[in-house]
Backbone as JSON, one array per atom type, in Angstrom:
{
  "sequence": "MKPCAMRIRRGPAKRGRPVVGLFDTGSDCTLLKEGEALSLARSELPAPIPLGGIGGGRATAREMAVFQVKVLGRWCLCHAMLVPGDAMDVDLLLGEGFLFQYGLRIDVRRNAVVPEYPEHFRRMASGTLFVHSPIGKRGRGTRRK",
  "N": [[-15.22, 10.35, 5.41], [-16.49, 8.62, 8.24], [-17.76, 9.9, 11.41], [-15.93, 9.19, 14.42], [-15.21, 7.47, 17.54], [-13.28, 9.1, 19.96], [-10.73, 10.1, 22.32], [-10.04, 12.72, 24.62], [-7.7, 14.59, 26.58], [-6.39, 16.62, 29.26], [-3.9, 16.54, 30.57], [-1.63, 14.32, 32.14], [-3.6, 12.38, 32.69], [-4.95, 9.1, 32.82], [-7.0, 7.82, 31.1], [-8.61, 9.74, 29.73], [-11.29, 11.72, 28.24], [-14.24, 10.7, 26.56], [-15.04, 11.65, 23.2], [-16.79, 12.58, 20.18], [-15.3, 12.44, 17.14], [-13.95, 13.74, 14.01], [-12.03, 13.32, 11.1], [-10.92, 15.73, 8.89], [-10.05, 16.58, 5.79], [-10.63, 18.8, 4.37], [-10.52, 21.0, 5.97], [-8.41, 23.5, 7.2], [-7.72, 23.98, 9.83], [-7.95, 22.73, 13.24], [-10.85, 22.04, 15.09], [-12.84, 22.46, 18.03], [-15.67, 21.84, 20.06], [-16.95, 24.33, 22.25], [-18.11, 23.47, 24.68], [-16.82, 21.07, 25.21], [-14.38, 21.84, 26.07], [-14.2, 22.71, 28.67], [-12.61, 21.86, 30.85], [-10.08, 22.13, 29.89], [-6.83, 23.57, 29.01], [-7.04, 26.87, 28.08], [-6.84, 29.67, 25.82], [-7.24, 33.09, 24.96], [-7.91, 34.31, 21.7], [-6.17, 36.8, 19.72], [-7.89, 38.28, 18.1], [-11.3, 37.82, 17.06], [-11.98, 35.0, 14.94], [-13.54, 34.47, 11.97], [-15.29, 31.62, 10.81], [-15.87, 30.13, 7.9], [-16.93, 27.69, 6.82], [-18.54, 26.28, 8.62], [-21.37, 26.05, 10.85], [-23.28, 27.34, 9.31], [-21.83, 29.33, 8.14], [-21.63, 31.35, 9.97], [-20.22, 30.99, 12.29], [-17.82, 31.81, 14.82], [-14.55, 31.83, 16.06], [-13.16, 32.43, 19.23], [-11.43, 31.64, 21.13], [-8.67, 29.41, 21.93], [-7.7, 26.01, 22.53], [-5.52, 23.77, 24.22], [-4.64, 20.44, 24.17], [-4.55, 16.82, 24.54], [-5.09, 14.26, 22.18], [-6.27, 11.01, 21.54], [-5.07, 9.04, 19.05], [-4.92, 6.37, 16.86], [-4.09, 4.74, 18.97], [-2.18, 6.28, 20.27], [-1.22, 9.13, 22.23], [-1.59, 12.37, 21.16], [-0.41, 15.7, 20.88], [-2.47, 18.55, 20.61], [-3.75, 21.51, 19.14], [-6.54, 23.52, 19.14], [-9.15, 25.52, 17.71], [-11.83, 26.98, 19.44], [-15.27, 26.51, 19.02], [-18.73, 27.59, 18.89], [-21.2, 25.49, 20.46], [-23.39, 24.75, 18.82], [-22.46, 24.86, 16.26], [-21.22, 22.68, 15.05], [-21.72, 19.2, 14.18], [-20.22, 17.22, 15.32], [-17.96, 16.63, 18.12], [-15.23, 17.16, 17.92], [-13.12, 18.24, 15.37], [-10.63, 17.21, 13.44], [-8.3, 18.75, 11.55], [-6.54, 19.34, 8.38], [-4.04, 20.39, 9.11], [-3.41, 19.07, 11.54], [-3.3, 16.41, 10.62], [-1.12, 16.61, 8.84], [0.92, 17.43, 10.59], [1.37, 15.13, 12.13], [1.95, 13.32, 10.18], [-0.1, 11.82, 8.97], [-2.58, 10.17, 6.92], [-5.64, 9.85, 5.05], [-7.03, 6.85, 4.21], [-9.09, 6.16, 1.78], [-10.19, 3.87, 0.66], [-10.1, 1.92, 2.66], [-11.4, 3.33, 4.57], [-10.06, 4.58, 6.74], [-7.66, 6.08, 8.98], [-4.26, 6.36, 8.4], [-0.77, 6.13, 9.22], [1.57, 7.9, 7.28], [4.31, 7.6, 7.45], [5.15, 5.27, 9.52], [7.13, 5.01, 11.63], [7.9, 7.65, 12.06], [5.46, 8.71, 12.97], [5.17, 7.28, 15.39], [7.37, 8.26, 16.86], [6.79, 11.0, 16.88], [4.28, 11.09, 18.18], [5.03, 10.16, 20.65], [6.34, 12.24, 21.73], [9.02, 12.72, 21.26], [9.86, 13.86, 18.95], [9.58, 16.92, 17.39], [9.13, 18.45, 15.09], [7.73, 18.47, 11.8], [9.1, 16.53, 9.41], [9.19, 15.07, 6.59], [10.24, 11.79, 5.75], [12.91, 11.17, 3.56], [12.82, 13.6, 2.34], [14.63, 16.59, 1.95], [15.19, 18.76, 4.5], [15.27, 22.05, 6.11], [18.41, 23.01, 7.4], [19.8, 20.69, 6.94], [22.53, 18.94, 5.47], [23.77, 18.6, 2.13], [24.77, 15.57, 0.55]],
  "CA": [[-15.02, 9.45, 6.51], [-17.53, 8.71, 9.27], [-17.29, 10.28, 12.74], [-15.48, 8.05, 15.21], [-15.0, 7.71, 18.96], [-11.92, 9.51, 20.32], [-10.6, 10.53, 23.71], [-9.18, 13.88, 24.81], [-7.31, 14.81, 27.97], [-5.61, 17.84, 29.47], [-2.54, 16.23, 30.99], [-1.25, 12.91, 32.24], [-4.68, 11.47, 33.1], [-4.79, 7.81, 32.12], [-7.94, 7.45, 30.03], [-9.17, 10.85, 28.97], [-12.74, 11.84, 28.14], [-14.67, 10.34, 25.21], [-15.67, 12.63, 22.32], [-17.02, 12.12, 18.81], [-14.41, 13.23, 16.3], [-13.96, 13.55, 12.57], [-10.85, 13.79, 10.37], [-11.44, 16.52, 7.78], [-8.97, 17.11, 4.95], [-11.08, 20.06, 3.8], [-10.36, 22.06, 6.95], [-7.01, 23.78, 7.52], [-7.5, 24.01, 11.27], [-8.66, 21.79, 14.1], [-11.92, 22.73, 15.8], [-13.41, 21.74, 19.18], [-16.83, 22.52, 20.64], [-16.63, 25.02, 23.51], [-18.55, 22.66, 25.81], [-15.86, 20.0, 25.47], [-13.11, 22.43, 26.5], [-14.35, 23.33, 29.98], [-11.52, 21.52, 31.77], [-8.82, 22.18, 29.14], [-6.09, 24.83, 29.0], [-7.6, 27.72, 27.02], [-6.3, 31.02, 25.72], [-8.05, 33.95, 24.09], [-7.28, 34.72, 20.45], [-6.03, 38.25, 19.65], [-9.1, 38.81, 17.45], [-12.19, 36.73, 16.64], [-11.72, 34.46, 13.61], [-14.75, 33.91, 11.37], [-15.1, 30.31, 10.19], [-16.86, 30.12, 6.84], [-17.52, 26.42, 6.41], [-19.36, 25.61, 9.63], [-22.37, 26.89, 11.5], [-23.96, 28.16, 8.31], [-20.97, 30.46, 7.79], [-21.73, 32.4, 10.98], [-19.46, 30.63, 13.5], [-16.62, 32.6, 15.08], [-13.69, 31.31, 17.14], [-12.6, 33.49, 20.06], [-10.44, 31.04, 22.03], [-8.0, 28.17, 21.52], [-7.44, 25.06, 23.62], [-4.41, 22.84, 24.03], [-4.99, 19.18, 24.81], [-4.05, 15.63, 23.86], [-6.14, 13.42, 21.6], [-5.75, 9.66, 21.28], [-5.22, 8.64, 17.65], [-4.19, 5.13, 16.58], [-3.51, 4.22, 20.2], [-1.14, 7.17, 20.79], [-1.67, 10.46, 22.63], [-0.98, 13.4, 20.31], [-0.68, 17.07, 21.29], [-3.37, 19.17, 19.64], [-4.21, 22.88, 19.36], [-7.81, 23.65, 18.41], [-9.98, 26.7, 17.92], [-13.1, 26.63, 20.07], [-16.43, 27.02, 18.29], [-19.98, 27.4, 19.63], [-21.7, 24.12, 20.45], [-24.35, 24.47, 17.75], [-21.82, 25.06, 14.95], [-20.78, 21.4, 14.47], [-22.42, 17.98, 14.6], [-19.27, 16.4, 16.07], [-17.3, 17.37, 19.19], [-13.86, 17.5, 17.53], [-12.83, 18.11, 13.94], [-9.18, 17.26, 13.24], [-8.09, 19.24, 10.2], [-5.36, 19.0, 7.59], [-2.84, 20.74, 9.87], [-3.13, 17.98, 12.47], [-2.88, 15.25, 9.84], [0.22, 16.88, 8.33], [1.85, 17.47, 11.72], [1.69, 13.78, 12.56], [2.24, 12.47, 9.02], [-1.23, 10.9, 8.78], [-3.39, 10.36, 5.71], [-6.89, 9.1, 5.07], [-7.13, 5.81, 3.19], [-10.53, 6.13, 1.51], [-10.64, 2.5, 0.38], [-10.3, 1.23, 3.94], [-12.09, 4.24, 5.47], [-9.24, 4.59, 7.94], [-6.52, 6.98, 9.04], [-3.03, 5.57, 8.48], [0.43, 6.96, 9.2], [2.36, 7.86, 6.05], [5.6, 7.07, 7.88], [4.82, 4.76, 10.85], [8.15, 5.31, 12.64], [7.79, 9.09, 12.33], [4.27, 8.9, 13.8], [5.45, 6.77, 16.73], [8.27, 9.2, 17.53], [6.09, 12.27, 17.05], [3.23, 10.91, 19.18], [5.62, 9.91, 21.96], [6.9, 13.49, 22.22], [10.46, 12.81, 21.06], [10.13, 14.57, 17.7], [8.68, 18.06, 17.47], [8.89, 19.11, 13.81], [7.37, 17.54, 10.73], [10.11, 16.46, 8.37], [8.94, 13.79, 5.93], [11.4, 10.98, 5.44], [13.25, 11.22, 2.15], [12.84, 14.99, 1.89], [15.69, 17.36, 2.58], [14.62, 19.91, 5.18], [16.21, 23.1, 6.48], [19.43, 22.63, 8.36], [20.47, 19.44, 6.6], [23.57, 19.13, 4.45], [23.77, 17.69, 0.99], [25.87, 14.6, 0.57]],
  "C": [[-16.1, 9.67, 7.56], [-16.93, 9.23, 10.58], [-16.91, 9.04, 13.54], [-15.26, 8.46, 16.67], [-13.53, 8.04, 19.2], [-11.91, 9.86, 21.79], [-9.71, 11.76, 23.73], [-8.85, 14.0, 26.29], [-6.45, 16.06, 28.05], [-4.16, 17.52, 29.77], [-2.33, 14.74, 31.1], [-2.34, 11.97, 32.75], [-4.62, 10.21, 32.25], [-5.7, 7.65, 30.91], [-8.4, 8.61, 29.17], [-10.68, 10.77, 28.91], [-13.17, 11.5, 26.73], [-15.34, 11.51, 24.48], [-15.93, 11.97, 20.97], [-16.21, 13.03, 17.9], [-14.5, 12.87, 14.83], [-12.66, 14.08, 11.99], [-11.37, 14.49, 9.12], [-10.29, 17.12, 6.98], [-9.38, 18.43, 4.29], [-10.94, 21.25, 4.74], [-8.88, 22.26, 7.25], [-6.74, 23.64, 9.01], [-8.31, 22.94, 11.99], [-9.65, 22.57, 14.95], [-12.48, 21.84, 16.91], [-14.59, 22.54, 19.7], [-16.44, 23.13, 21.98], [-17.0, 24.18, 24.73], [-17.6, 21.54, 26.17], [-14.55, 20.53, 26.05], [-13.16, 23.03, 27.9], [-13.18, 23.05, 30.91], [-10.15, 21.59, 31.09], [-8.14, 23.53, 29.31], [-6.57, 25.65, 27.81], [-6.88, 29.06, 27.0], [-7.13, 31.8, 24.7], [-7.25, 34.31, 22.84], [-7.18, 36.25, 20.41], [-7.25, 38.95, 19.03], [-9.99, 37.64, 17.07], [-11.89, 36.31, 15.2], [-13.02, 33.89, 13.07], [-14.43, 32.6, 10.65], [-16.21, 30.11, 9.17], [-17.57, 28.82, 6.59], [-18.42, 25.75, 7.41], [-20.36, 26.6, 10.23], [-23.11, 27.79, 10.53], [-23.16, 29.39, 7.92], [-20.99, 31.58, 8.81], [-20.93, 32.1, 12.23], [-18.19, 31.47, 13.6], [-15.86, 31.97, 16.23], [-13.08, 32.48, 17.89], [-11.5, 32.98, 20.99], [-9.81, 29.82, 21.38], [-7.83, 27.3, 22.75], [-6.27, 24.18, 23.22], [-4.74, 21.58, 24.82], [-4.32, 18.04, 24.07], [-5.25, 14.84, 23.35], [-5.52, 12.07, 21.27], [-6.1, 9.25, 19.86], [-4.35, 7.42, 17.41], [-3.46, 4.61, 17.81], [-2.43, 5.08, 20.82], [-1.74, 8.52, 21.16], [-0.88, 11.49, 21.85], [-1.38, 14.78, 20.82], [-1.49, 17.77, 20.2], [-3.71, 20.59, 20.09], [-5.48, 23.04, 18.53], [-8.47, 24.98, 18.71], [-11.32, 26.23, 18.48], [-14.25, 27.3, 19.32], [-17.69, 26.79, 19.12], [-20.52, 25.99, 19.45], [-22.64, 23.77, 19.32], [-23.74, 24.57, 16.35], [-21.44, 23.75, 14.26], [-21.62, 20.26, 14.99], [-21.53, 17.05, 15.41], [-18.6, 17.27, 17.12], [-15.94, 17.92, 18.75], [-13.68, 17.27, 16.04], [-11.32, 18.3, 13.76], [-8.9, 17.6, 11.78], [-6.78, 18.81, 9.57], [-4.06, 19.31, 8.33], [-2.43, 19.65, 10.85], [-2.63, 16.76, 11.73], [-1.45, 15.43, 9.33], [1.26, 16.83, 9.45], [2.29, 16.07, 12.14], [1.91, 12.81, 11.4], [1.15, 11.43, 8.77], [-1.92, 11.19, 7.46], [-4.64, 9.51, 5.84], [-6.88, 8.13, 3.9], [-8.61, 5.62, 2.91], [-11.04, 4.73, 1.2], [-10.94, 1.74, 1.66], [-11.1, 2.06, 4.93], [-11.37, 4.31, 6.81], [-8.15, 5.66, 7.83], [-5.28, 6.13, 9.23], [-1.84, 6.52, 8.5], [1.18, 6.79, 7.88], [3.73, 7.23, 6.32], [5.42, 6.56, 9.31], [5.85, 5.1, 11.93], [8.1, 6.79, 13.02], [6.59, 9.36, 13.24], [4.53, 8.43, 15.23], [6.34, 7.74, 17.5], [7.57, 10.52, 17.83], [5.06, 12.16, 18.17], [3.8, 10.64, 20.57], [6.29, 11.16, 22.53], [8.39, 13.62, 22.01], [10.84, 13.53, 19.78], [9.12, 15.7, 17.6], [8.41, 18.77, 16.15], [8.55, 18.08, 12.76], [8.44, 17.62, 9.65], [9.95, 15.12, 7.68], [10.23, 13.08, 5.56], [11.64, 11.04, 3.94], [13.26, 12.62, 1.58], [13.94, 15.72, 2.65], [15.09, 18.61, 3.19], [15.68, 20.96, 5.47], [17.2, 22.57, 7.5], [20.11, 21.31, 8.06], [21.47, 19.71, 5.48], [23.38, 18.16, 3.31], [24.94, 16.77, 1.08], [26.59, 14.61, -0.74]]
}
Protein backbone atom coordinates (compact mmCIF):
# COMPACT_ATOMS: atom_id res chain seq x y z
CA MET A 1 0.00 0.00 0.00
CA LYS A 2 1.17 3.55 -0.70
CA PRO A 3 1.82 6.09 2.06
CA CYS A 4 -1.19 8.32 2.71
CA ALA A 5 -2.02 11.59 4.45
CA MET A 6 -3.18 11.19 8.05
CA ARG A 7 -3.71 13.44 11.04
CA ILE A 8 -2.57 12.95 14.64
CA ARG A 9 -3.55 14.84 17.78
CA ARG A 10 -2.87 14.69 21.50
CA GLY A 11 -6.32 15.44 22.86
CA PRO A 12 -9.58 17.08 21.90
CA ALA A 13 -8.07 19.46 19.33
CA LYS A 14 -10.39 19.71 16.34
CA ARG A 15 -8.16 19.05 13.34
CA GLY A 16 -4.90 17.54 14.46
CA ARG A 17 -1.55 17.75 12.70
CA PRO A 18 -0.93 16.26 9.23
CA VAL A 19 1.54 13.37 8.92
CA VAL A 20 2.43 10.86 6.21
CA GLY A 21 1.42 7.39 7.34
CA LEU A 22 1.56 3.82 6.13
CA PHE A 23 -0.42 0.71 7.10
CA ASP A 24 2.01 -2.20 7.45
CA THR A 25 0.79 -5.75 8.00
CA GLY A 26 4.40 -6.90 8.28
CA SER A 27 5.00 -4.94 11.48
CA ASP A 28 3.64 -6.10 14.84
CA CYS A 29 3.90 -2.66 16.40
CA THR A 30 3.07 0.91 15.50
CA LEU A 31 6.00 3.29 15.02
CA LEU A 32 6.20 7.10 15.01
CA LYS A 33 9.15 9.37 14.22
CA GLU A 34 10.49 11.12 17.33
CA GLY A 35 10.17 14.53 15.66
CA GLU A 36 6.41 14.07 15.24
CA ALA A 37 5.95 13.31 18.95
CA LEU A 38 7.23 16.58 20.41
CA SER A 39 3.80 17.71 21.62
CA LEU A 40 2.43 14.25 22.45
CA ALA A 41 2.21 12.39 25.76
CA ARG A 42 5.39 10.31 25.97
CA SER A 43 6.74 7.72 28.38
CA GLU A 44 10.10 6.02 28.63
CA LEU A 45 10.31 2.29 27.96
CA PRO A 46 11.80 0.10 30.72
CA ALA A 47 14.60 -0.94 28.34
CA PRO A 48 15.54 0.02 24.78
CA ILE A 49 13.87 -2.17 22.14
CA PRO A 50 15.89 -2.95 19.00
CA LEU A 51 13.81 -2.83 15.81
CA GLY A 52 15.22 -5.14 13.16
CA GLY A 53 13.24 -4.20 10.07
CA ILE A 54 13.84 -0.45 9.91
CA GLY A 55 16.80 1.89 9.87
CA GLY A 56 19.04 -0.78 8.38
CA GLY A 57 18.41 -2.95 11.45
CA ARG A 58 20.05 -0.42 13.76
CA ALA A 59 17.02 1.55 15.00
CA THR A 60 16.14 1.39 18.70
CA ALA A 61 12.97 2.58 20.44
CA ARG A 62 13.43 4.16 23.87
CA GLU A 63 10.06 5.88 24.34
CA MET A 64 6.37 5.41 23.57
CA ALA A 65 3.73 8.00 22.71
CA VAL A 66 -0.03 7.96 23.14
CA PHE A 67 -2.11 9.94 20.67
CA GLN A 68 -5.12 9.80 18.37
CA VAL A 69 -4.91 9.16 14.64
CA LYS A 70 -7.70 9.85 12.16
CA VAL A 71 -8.53 6.73 10.13
CA LEU A 72 -11.57 6.45 7.85
CA GLY A 73 -12.93 9.71 9.26
CA ARG A 74 -12.74 8.54 12.91
CA TRP A 75 -10.27 9.40 15.67
CA CYS A 76 -8.64 6.23 17.02
CA LEU A 77 -6.47 5.92 20.13
CA CYS A 78 -2.97 4.77 19.27
CA HIS A 79 0.17 3.72 21.17
CA ALA A 80 3.40 3.90 19.20
CA MET A 81 7.08 3.33 19.80
CA LEU A 82 9.20 6.35 18.91
CA VAL A 83 12.04 5.81 16.46
CA PRO A 84 14.82 8.14 15.27
CA GLY A 85 13.83 10.43 12.41
CA ASP A 86 16.20 8.85 9.90
CA ALA A 87 14.92 5.30 10.51
CA MET A 88 11.74 5.58 8.40
CA ASP A 89 10.65 7.27 5.18
CA VAL A 90 7.15 7.94 6.59
CA ASP A 91 6.14 9.75 9.80
CA LEU A 92 3.80 7.04 11.12
CA LEU A 93 3.70 3.30 10.51
CA LEU A 94 0.48 1.66 11.73
CA GLY A 95 1.21 -2.01 12.33
CA GLU A 96 -0.79 -5.22 12.57
CA GLY A 97 -1.64 -4.57 16.24
CA PHE A 98 -3.45 -1.34 15.36
CA LEU A 99 -5.29 -2.98 12.46
CA PHE A 100 -6.38 -5.88 14.68
CA GLN A 101 -7.42 -3.60 17.55
CA TYR A 102 -9.84 -1.71 15.32
CA GLY A 103 -10.88 -4.67 13.15
CA LEU A 104 -9.36 -3.21 9.98
CA ARG A 105 -7.92 -5.04 6.98
CA ILE A 106 -6.13 -4.02 3.81
CA ASP A 107 -8.04 -4.64 0.59
CA VAL A 108 -5.20 -5.05 -1.92
CA ARG A 109 -7.48 -4.95 -4.96
CA ARG A 110 -8.83 -1.52 -4.02
CA ASN A 111 -5.59 -0.42 -2.32
CA ALA A 112 -7.62 0.68 0.68
CA VAL A 113 -8.10 0.01 4.37
CA VAL A 114 -11.58 -1.29 5.18
CA PRO A 115 -13.26 -2.27 8.45
CA GLU A 116 -13.86 -6.01 8.75
CA TYR A 117 -16.91 -5.27 10.91
CA PRO A 118 -18.09 -1.68 10.23
CA GLU A 119 -20.29 -1.41 13.33
CA HIS A 120 -17.47 -2.67 15.55
CA PHE A 121 -15.10 -0.08 14.06
CA ARG A 122 -17.60 2.74 14.61
CA ARG A 123 -18.11 1.76 18.25
CA MET A 124 -14.40 1.19 18.86
CA ALA A 125 -13.35 4.48 17.25
CA SER A 126 -15.97 6.42 19.20
CA GLY A 127 -14.53 5.15 22.49
CA THR A 128 -17.54 3.08 23.56
CA LEU A 129 -15.88 -0.32 23.05
CA PHE A 130 -12.45 -1.04 24.49
CA VAL A 131 -11.65 -4.68 23.68
CA HIS A 132 -11.38 -6.43 20.34
CA SER A 133 -13.97 -9.17 20.13
CA PRO A 134 -14.73 -10.15 16.53
CA ILE A 135 -18.40 -10.62 15.82
CA GLY A 136 -19.39 -14.26 15.57
CA LYS A 137 -16.53 -15.45 17.78
CA ARG A 138 -17.09 -16.53 21.35
CA GLY A 139 -14.77 -14.59 23.65
CA ARG A 140 -13.89 -14.93 27.31
CA GLY A 141 -16.71 -14.24 29.71
CA THR A 142 -19.50 -15.24 27.34
CA ARG A 143 -21.85 -18.13 27.95
CA ARG A 144 -22.72 -20.86 25.52
CA LYS A 145 -26.32 -21.06 24.44
